[in-house]
Amino acid sequence: MKLASRIEHVTYAIRDVAVAAEALERKGRKILKLNIGDPDAYDFDTPEYIRKAMGEAVEKRLNGYGDSQGLARLREAVVKENRRNGIRCAPGDVVVSAGVSEAVQMLCGALLDPRDEVLVPSPGYPQYESLVNYHGAVPRFYELVEEKGFAPDLSQLEGTDMRRAKALVIINPHNPTGGVLEKKQLAGLLEFAAEHKLVVFSDEIYSELVFDAKHTAAASLARDVPVVTLSGMSKNNLAPGWRVGWMTFTGFEDSGLKEAVLQLCRLRLCANMPAQYAAAVGLEHEKDNRAAYGETLRKLRRRRDLAFKRLNEMPGLSCVKPEGAFYAFPRIDDHRKAWKNDRQFADELLREESVLTVFGAGFAEKQGTKHFRIVFLPPEEVLEEAFARIERFMRKRRF
Ligand code: PLP
């Protein structure tokens, strides 16, 4: 069967690598999994008051179809959440989706014609590159400079032809580096977007998972720039399986993009109703949420510190300190030319030491460099074991 050519550019390394690990597991191997950003796969749990609301939703018979734009009570709760982050908006500016993933899909579907361009960070979360490609559009990368703590650098784009560029993606806190943008850096990105009349897609799904830095919402800083802020239940509220996310439209001169997204929303009827209800109840527990974020961060901080220490003391590796989310993106100093590329590094690490990571090329890293991404969600003893194995793996190559 001849398949659509658009499917050729759709890859998602984070889940693609799991296929090899599952084959090993079927042969009885126990794999230490540091590949997927799902807190509930480790010792984190959706808070009880949110879990209970999910059961309640079904009992309340919220089992039918709902509003395509999203449950009104959830959109109101999102408005309050946004206000706390300095974003002024109304329930009509909020659209609920099946996670940020569906939101990005709908935004690309509504905005992009073939050959249009979207500026995406490199390295960066791979869904953006894949979805832009899938719509026949072209991702153009702006570099996050590792030597400067993964600070964004737009200088390669300056003076280039921007006529086809339509959107700028910001991921803050960042996957895969754990970087959190300083206010000045964020302002620089917004200024560039204003100058070139770009829509900003600001992915803030990890906004509450920040260690010592301070997270600034792009829409709270933006002047004369249209921003779609993307967030949801998956990370801050530890409920990725619920598939509830939302986008907030602010700073638009007209409602064209939002109306086009709503057309796509109607096409898929509605988002999961019980999960939307539970998300609304969850967000309304403002004080409990503060406590829950604090507890998550306390656990994560110890794991982040351990990962940062171990990855930097190992021969052949170095790692920028993650300031948010739960990822580290260590660099492989391959002066021994031990691996053709980082895919081979990750493959061999899996086969020899049963540690599953994601190779850096899966995140559009800078050409000529090699990286891999780990999640530091597992408990310390699992991380200790994983790092001992990675160290043994490096030493076997005489690093
Ligand atoms: N955006 C970023 C930056 C992510 O890292 C992820 C998941 O890892 C997502 C979006 C997916 O979010 P959702 O579960 O809401 O679809």
Coordinates of C-alpha atoms and ligand atoms in Angstrom, one line a residue:
M1 CA 0.0 0.0 0.0
K2 CA 1.4 3.4 -0.9
L3 CA 1.2 5.5 2.3
A4 CA 1.0 9.3 2.6
S5 CA 4.4 10.8 2.2
R6 CA 3.7 13.2 5.1
I7 CA 4.1 10.3 7.5
E8 CA 7.8 9.8 6.6
H9 CA 8.9 12.7 8.8
V10 CA 6.9 11.7 11.8
T11 CA 9.2 10.4 14.5
Y12 CA 9.1 10.5 18.3
A13 CA 12.4 9.1 19.6
I14 CA 11.1 9.1 23.3
R15 CA 8.7 6.3 22.5
D16 CA 10.5 4.8 19.5
V17 CA 13.5 3.7 21.7
A18 CA 11.1 1.8 23.9
V19 CA 10.6 -0.8 21.2
A20 CA 14.1 -2.3 21.6
A21 CA 13.8 -2.2 25.4
E22 CA 10.5 -4.1 25.2
A23 CA 12.1 -6.8 23.0
L24 CA 14.8 -7.3 25.7
E25 CA 12.2 -7.4 28.4
R26 CA 10.3 -10.2 26.6
K27 CA 13.6 -12.1 26.9
G28 CA 13.5 -11.6 30.6
R29 CA 15.9 -8.7 31.0
K30 CA 15.1 -6.0 33.6
I31 CA 15.5 -2.6 32.2
L32 CA 16.2 0.6 34.1
K33 CA 14.0 3.1 32.3
L34 CA 15.2 6.7 32.2
N35 CA 13.4 7.5 28.9
I36 CA 9.9 8.8 29.5
G37 CA 8.7 11.9 31.3
D38 CA 5.8 10.2 33.1
P39 CA 6.0 10.9 36.9
D40 CA 3.3 8.3 37.6
A41 CA 5.5 5.5 36.1
Y42 CA 7.8 6.2 39.2
D43 CA 6.9 7.0 42.8
F44 CA 4.8 10.1 42.1
D45 CA 1.0 10.0 42.2
T46 CA -1.8 12.3 41.1
P47 CA -2.9 14.0 44.4
E48 CA -5.8 12.3 46.1
Y49 CA -8.2 15.2 46.0
I50 CA -7.8 15.2 42.2
R51 CA -8.1 11.4 41.9
K52 CA -11.3 11.5 43.9
A53 CA -12.8 14.1 41.6
M54 CA -12.4 11.7 38.7
G55 CA -14.5 9.1 40.4
E56 CA -17.1 11.7 41.3
A57 CA -17.3 12.9 37.7
V58 CA -18.4 9.5 36.5
E59 CA -20.9 9.2 39.4
K60 CA -22.2 12.6 38.5
R61 CA -22.9 11.1 35.1
L62 CA -20.6 13.4 33.2
N63 CA -20.4 10.6 30.7
G64 CA -21.9 12.3 27.7
Y65 CA -20.4 14.6 25.1
G66 CA -19.6 18.1 26.2
D67 CA -18.8 21.5 24.8
S68 CA -16.1 21.4 22.1
Q69 CA -14.2 24.4 23.5
G70 CA -14.1 22.7 26.9
L71 CA -16.0 22.4 30.2
A72 CA -16.9 25.9 31.4
R73 CA -15.9 25.2 34.9
L74 CA -12.4 24.1 33.8
R75 CA -12.0 27.1 31.6
E76 CA -12.8 29.3 34.5
A77 CA -10.3 27.5 36.7
V78 CA -7.7 27.9 34.0
V79 CA -8.4 31.7 33.9
K80 CA -7.7 31.9 37.6
E81 CA -4.6 29.8 37.3
N82 CA -3.4 32.1 34.5
R83 CA -4.1 35.2 36.6
R84 CA -1.8 33.8 39.3
N85 CA 0.9 33.7 36.6
G86 CA 0.2 37.3 35.5
I87 CA -1.8 36.4 32.4
R88 CA -5.0 38.3 31.9
C89 CA -7.7 36.4 30.0
A90 CA -11.3 35.3 30.0
P91 CA -12.9 31.9 29.8
G92 CA -13.6 32.5 26.1
D93 CA -9.8 32.7 25.5
V94 CA -9.3 29.2 26.8
V95 CA -9.6 26.1 24.6
V96 CA -9.3 22.6 26.2
S97 CA -7.6 19.8 24.4
A98 CA -6.5 16.2 24.9
G99 CA -3.2 17.3 26.3
V100 CA -0.8 19.9 24.9
S101 CA -0.1 17.3 22.2
E102 CA -3.5 17.7 20.7
A103 CA -3.3 21.5 21.1
V104 CA -0.1 21.7 19.1
Q105 CA -1.6 19.5 16.4
M106 CA -4.7 21.7 16.1
L107 CA -2.6 24.9 16.1
C108 CA -0.4 23.6 13.3
G109 CA -3.5 22.4 11.4
A110 CA -5.1 25.8 11.8
L111 CA -2.1 27.9 11.0
L112 CA 0.3 26.2 8.6
D113 CA 0.2 25.9 4.9
P114 CA 2.9 23.8 3.1
R115 CA 6.3 25.5 3.1
D116 CA 5.4 27.9 5.9
E117 CA 8.0 28.0 8.6
V118 CA 8.0 27.6 12.4
L119 CA 11.0 28.5 14.5
V120 CA 11.7 25.8 17.0
P121 CA 14.4 25.5 19.6
S122 CA 17.4 23.1 19.1
P123 CA 17.6 21.0 21.1
G124 CA 13.9 20.7 21.8
Y125 CA 10.9 18.5 22.4
P126 CA 10.5 16.5 19.2
Q127 CA 6.7 16.8 18.8
Y128 CA 7.1 20.3 17.4
E129 CA 9.5 19.4 14.6
S130 CA 7.4 16.3 13.7
L131 CA 4.1 18.1 13.7
V132 CA 5.4 21.0 11.6
N133 CA 6.8 18.5 9.1
Y134 CA 3.6 16.5 9.1
H135 CA 1.7 19.6 8.0
G136 CA 4.1 20.1 5.1
A137 CA 5.6 23.1 6.8
V138 CA 9.3 23.6 7.6
P139 CA 10.9 23.7 11.1
R140 CA 13.7 26.3 11.3
F141 CA 15.9 25.9 14.4
Y142 CA 17.2 28.5 16.8
E143 CA 20.0 27.3 18.9
L144 CA 20.1 26.9 22.7
V145 CA 23.7 27.4 23.4
E146 CA 25.0 24.7 25.8
E147 CA 28.1 26.7 26.8
K148 CA 25.8 29.5 28.0
G149 CA 23.6 27.2 30.0
F150 CA 21.4 26.6 27.0
A151 CA 20.5 30.2 26.5
P152 CA 18.6 31.0 23.3
D153 CA 20.5 32.5 20.4
L154 CA 18.6 34.0 17.5
S155 CA 21.6 35.4 15.8
Q156 CA 21.7 32.8 13.0
L157 CA 18.2 33.9 12.0
E158 CA 18.9 37.6 12.0
G159 CA 19.0 39.0 8.5
T160 CA 17.6 35.8 6.9
D161 CA 14.4 35.7 4.9
M162 CA 11.5 35.5 7.4
R163 CA 8.7 36.0 5.0
R164 CA 7.4 32.4 5.4
A165 CA 7.9 32.3 9.1
K166 CA 4.6 32.2 11.0
A167 CA 5.3 31.0 14.6
L168 CA 8.0 30.9 17.2
V169 CA 8.0 28.0 19.7
I170 CA 9.2 28.6 23.3
I171 CA 9.5 25.7 25.7
N172 CA 9.9 27.0 29.2
P173 CA 10.9 25.1 31.4
H174 CA 12.6 23.2 28.7
N175 CA 12.6 19.6 27.6
P176 CA 15.2 18.0 27.2
T177 CA 17.7 20.4 28.9
G178 CA 15.8 21.4 32.1
G179 CA 16.5 25.0 31.2
V180 CA 14.4 27.9 32.6
L181 CA 14.5 31.2 30.6
E182 CA 15.6 34.3 32.4
K183 CA 13.2 37.2 32.0
K184 CA 15.6 39.0 29.8
Q185 CA 16.0 36.0 27.5
L186 CA 12.3 35.6 27.2
A187 CA 11.9 39.3 26.4
G188 CA 14.4 38.9 23.6
L189 CA 12.4 36.0 22.1
L190 CA 9.2 38.1 22.3
E191 CA 10.9 41.1 20.7
F192 CA 12.0 38.9 17.8
A193 CA 8.5 37.5 17.4
A194 CA 7.1 41.1 17.4
E195 CA 9.6 42.3 14.9
H196 CA 8.8 39.4 12.5
K197 CA 5.0 39.3 13.2
L198 CA 5.1 35.7 14.6
V199 CA 2.6 34.0 16.7
V200 CA 4.3 32.6 19.9
F201 CA 3.4 29.1 21.0
S202 CA 4.6 29.1 24.6
D203 CA 4.8 25.6 26.1
E204 CA 4.7 26.0 29.8
I205 CA 3.6 22.5 30.8
Y206 CA 6.3 22.4 33.5
S207 CA 5.7 25.9 34.9
E208 CA 5.4 24.7 38.5
L209 CA 8.4 22.4 38.4
V210 CA 11.2 25.0 38.9
F211 CA 14.0 24.7 41.4
D212 CA 16.0 27.9 42.1
A213 CA 15.1 29.9 39.0
K214 CA 11.9 31.8 38.6
H215 CA 9.4 31.0 35.8
T216 CA 7.9 33.9 33.9
A217 CA 4.9 33.3 31.7
A218 CA 5.5 34.6 28.2
A219 CA 2.0 36.1 27.9
S220 CA 2.6 38.1 31.2
L221 CA 5.5 39.8 29.5
A222 CA 4.3 40.1 25.9
R223 CA 3.4 43.5 24.5
D224 CA 1.9 43.5 20.9
V225 CA 2.7 39.8 20.4
P226 CA 0.0 37.2 20.1
V227 CA 0.7 34.3 22.4
V228 CA -0.9 30.9 22.8
T229 CA 0.1 29.6 26.2
L230 CA 0.1 25.8 26.5
S231 CA -0.3 23.9 29.7
G232 CA -2.2 21.1 31.3
M233 CA -2.6 18.4 33.9
S234 CA 0.3 16.1 32.7
K235 CA 3.3 17.4 34.6
N236 CA 2.5 20.0 37.3
N237 CA -0.5 17.9 38.5
L238 CA 1.0 14.5 37.8
A239 CA -1.9 13.2 35.7
P240 CA -0.4 12.7 32.2
G241 CA -2.7 9.7 31.4
W242 CA -5.8 11.9 31.7
R243 CA -5.0 13.7 28.5
V244 CA -6.2 17.1 29.6
G245 CA -4.5 20.2 28.5
W246 CA -5.4 23.7 27.4
M247 CA -4.4 26.7 25.3
T248 CA -4.9 30.3 26.2
F249 CA -5.1 32.9 23.4
T250 CA -3.9 36.4 24.4
G251 CA -2.7 39.5 22.5
F252 CA -4.4 38.6 19.1
E253 CA -5.7 41.4 16.9
D254 CA -8.5 39.2 15.7
S255 CA -9.9 35.8 16.7
G256 CA -9.1 34.0 13.4
L257 CA -6.6 31.5 14.8
K258 CA -8.8 30.6 17.8
E259 CA -11.9 30.3 15.6
A260 CA -10.0 27.9 13.2
V261 CA -8.8 25.9 16.2
L262 CA -12.4 25.7 17.5
Q263 CA -13.5 24.4 14.1
L264 CA -11.0 21.6 14.5
C265 CA -12.3 21.1 18.1
R266 CA -15.8 20.6 16.8
L267 CA -14.5 18.0 14.3
R268 CA -13.3 15.9 17.2
L269 CA -16.4 16.6 19.3
C270 CA -15.0 17.2 22.7
A271 CA -12.2 16.4 25.2
N272 CA -12.6 13.7 27.9
M273 CA -15.5 14.9 30.1
P274 CA -14.8 13.2 33.4
A275 CA -11.1 14.2 33.2
Q276 CA -12.0 17.8 32.5
Y277 CA -14.3 17.9 35.5
A278 CA -11.6 16.4 37.7
A279 CA -9.0 18.8 36.3
A280 CA -11.4 21.7 37.2
V281 CA -11.8 20.5 40.8
G282 CA -8.1 19.9 40.9
L283 CA -7.2 23.4 39.9
E284 CA -9.7 24.9 42.3
H285 CA -7.7 23.4 45.2
E286 CA -5.3 26.2 45.0
K287 CA -3.7 25.8 48.5
D288 CA -3.5 22.0 48.2
N289 CA -1.8 22.4 44.8
R290 CA 0.8 24.7 46.3
A291 CA 1.6 22.0 48.9
A292 CA 1.6 19.3 46.2
Y293 CA 4.0 21.2 43.9
G294 CA 6.3 21.8 46.9
E295 CA 6.3 18.1 47.8
T296 CA 7.0 17.1 44.2
L297 CA 9.9 19.6 44.0
R298 CA 11.4 18.4 47.3
K299 CA 11.7 14.9 45.9
L300 CA 12.8 16.1 42.5
R301 CA 15.4 18.4 43.8
R302 CA 17.3 15.6 45.6
R303 CA 17.2 13.5 42.4
R304 CA 18.3 16.5 40.3
D305 CA 21.2 17.2 42.6
L306 CA 22.3 13.5 42.4
A307 CA 22.0 13.4 38.6
F308 CA 23.9 16.6 38.2
K309 CA 26.7 15.5 40.5
R310 CA 27.1 12.0 39.1
L311 CA 26.8 13.0 35.4
N312 CA 29.6 15.6 35.9
E313 CA 32.0 13.4 37.9
M314 CA 31.9 10.6 35.3
P315 CA 34.6 10.4 32.7
G316 CA 33.5 11.5 29.2
L317 CA 30.3 13.2 30.3
S318 CA 29.3 16.7 31.3
C319 CA 25.9 18.2 32.1
V320 CA 24.4 21.6 32.4
K321 CA 22.5 21.9 35.7
P322 CA 18.7 21.5 35.1
E323 CA 16.7 24.3 36.7
G324 CA 13.3 22.9 36.0
A325 CA 11.2 19.9 34.7
F326 CA 12.8 16.5 35.3
Y327 CA 15.3 16.1 32.5
A328 CA 19.0 16.3 32.1
F329 CA 20.8 16.4 28.8
P330 CA 24.4 15.2 29.3
R331 CA 26.9 15.8 26.6
I332 CA 29.2 12.9 25.5
D333 CA 32.7 14.0 25.0
D334 CA 33.6 11.3 22.5
H335 CA 37.3 12.1 21.9
R336 CA 37.9 8.3 21.7
K337 CA 35.4 8.1 18.7
A338 CA 33.8 5.2 20.5
W339 CA 30.4 5.7 18.9
K340 CA 29.4 6.6 15.4
N341 CA 26.6 8.8 16.8
D342 CA 24.5 9.1 20.0
R343 CA 21.9 6.6 18.8
Q344 CA 24.7 4.0 18.8
F345 CA 25.7 5.2 22.3
A346 CA 22.1 4.8 23.6
D347 CA 21.7 1.4 21.8
E348 CA 24.9 -0.1 23.3
L349 CA 24.1 1.3 26.8
L350 CA 20.7 -0.4 26.6
R351 CA 22.1 -3.7 25.3
E352 CA 25.1 -3.9 27.6
E353 CA 23.8 -2.2 30.8
S354 CA 20.1 -2.4 30.5
V355 CA 19.7 1.4 30.9
L356 CA 17.2 3.0 28.6
T357 CA 17.8 6.6 27.7
V358 CA 16.9 8.7 24.6
F359 CA 19.6 9.7 22.1
G360 CA 20.3 13.4 21.6
A361 CA 19.6 13.4 17.9
G362 CA 15.9 12.6 18.8
F363 CA 15.8 16.2 20.2
A364 CA 17.5 18.0 17.2
E365 CA 20.7 18.7 19.1
K366 CA 23.4 20.9 17.6
Q367 CA 25.1 19.3 14.6
G368 CA 28.5 17.7 15.5
T369 CA 27.6 17.1 19.1
K370 CA 26.5 14.0 20.9
H371 CA 24.0 13.9 23.9
F372 CA 21.5 11.7 25.6
R373 CA 18.5 12.6 27.7
I374 CA 17.7 11.1 31.0
V375 CA 14.7 11.6 33.3
F376 CA 15.6 12.0 36.9
L377 CA 12.1 10.9 38.1
P378 CA 13.1 7.5 39.6
P379 CA 14.0 7.2 43.3
E380 CA 17.6 7.8 44.3
E381 CA 18.5 4.1 44.6
V382 CA 17.4 3.4 41.0
L383 CA 19.2 6.5 39.8
E384 CA 22.4 5.4 41.7
E385 CA 22.2 2.0 40.1
A386 CA 21.7 3.5 36.6
F387 CA 24.6 6.0 37.1
A388 CA 26.9 3.1 38.3
R389 CA 26.0 1.2 35.1
I390 CA 26.6 4.3 32.9
E391 CA 30.0 4.8 34.6
R392 CA 31.0 1.2 34.0
F393 CA 29.9 1.6 30.4
M394 CA 32.1 4.6 29.9
R395 CA 35.1 3.1 31.7
K396 CA 34.8 0.0 29.5
R397 CA 35.5 2.3 26.5
R398 CA 38.6 3.6 28.4
F399 CA 37.3 7.0 29.2
Ligands
PLP1 N1 5.2 19.7 25.9 C1 6.4 19.3 26.4 C2 7.6 20.3 26.4 C3 6.6 18.0 26.9 O1 7.7 17.6 27.4 C4 5.5 17.1 26.8 C5 5.6 15.7 27.3 O2 6.6 15.2 27.7 C6 4.3 17.6 26.3 C7 4.2 18.9 25.8 C8 3.1 16.7 26.2 O3 2.1 17.2 27.0 P1 0.6 16.5 27.1 O4 0.8 15.3 28.0 O5 -0.2 17.6 27.7 O6 0.2 16.1 25.7

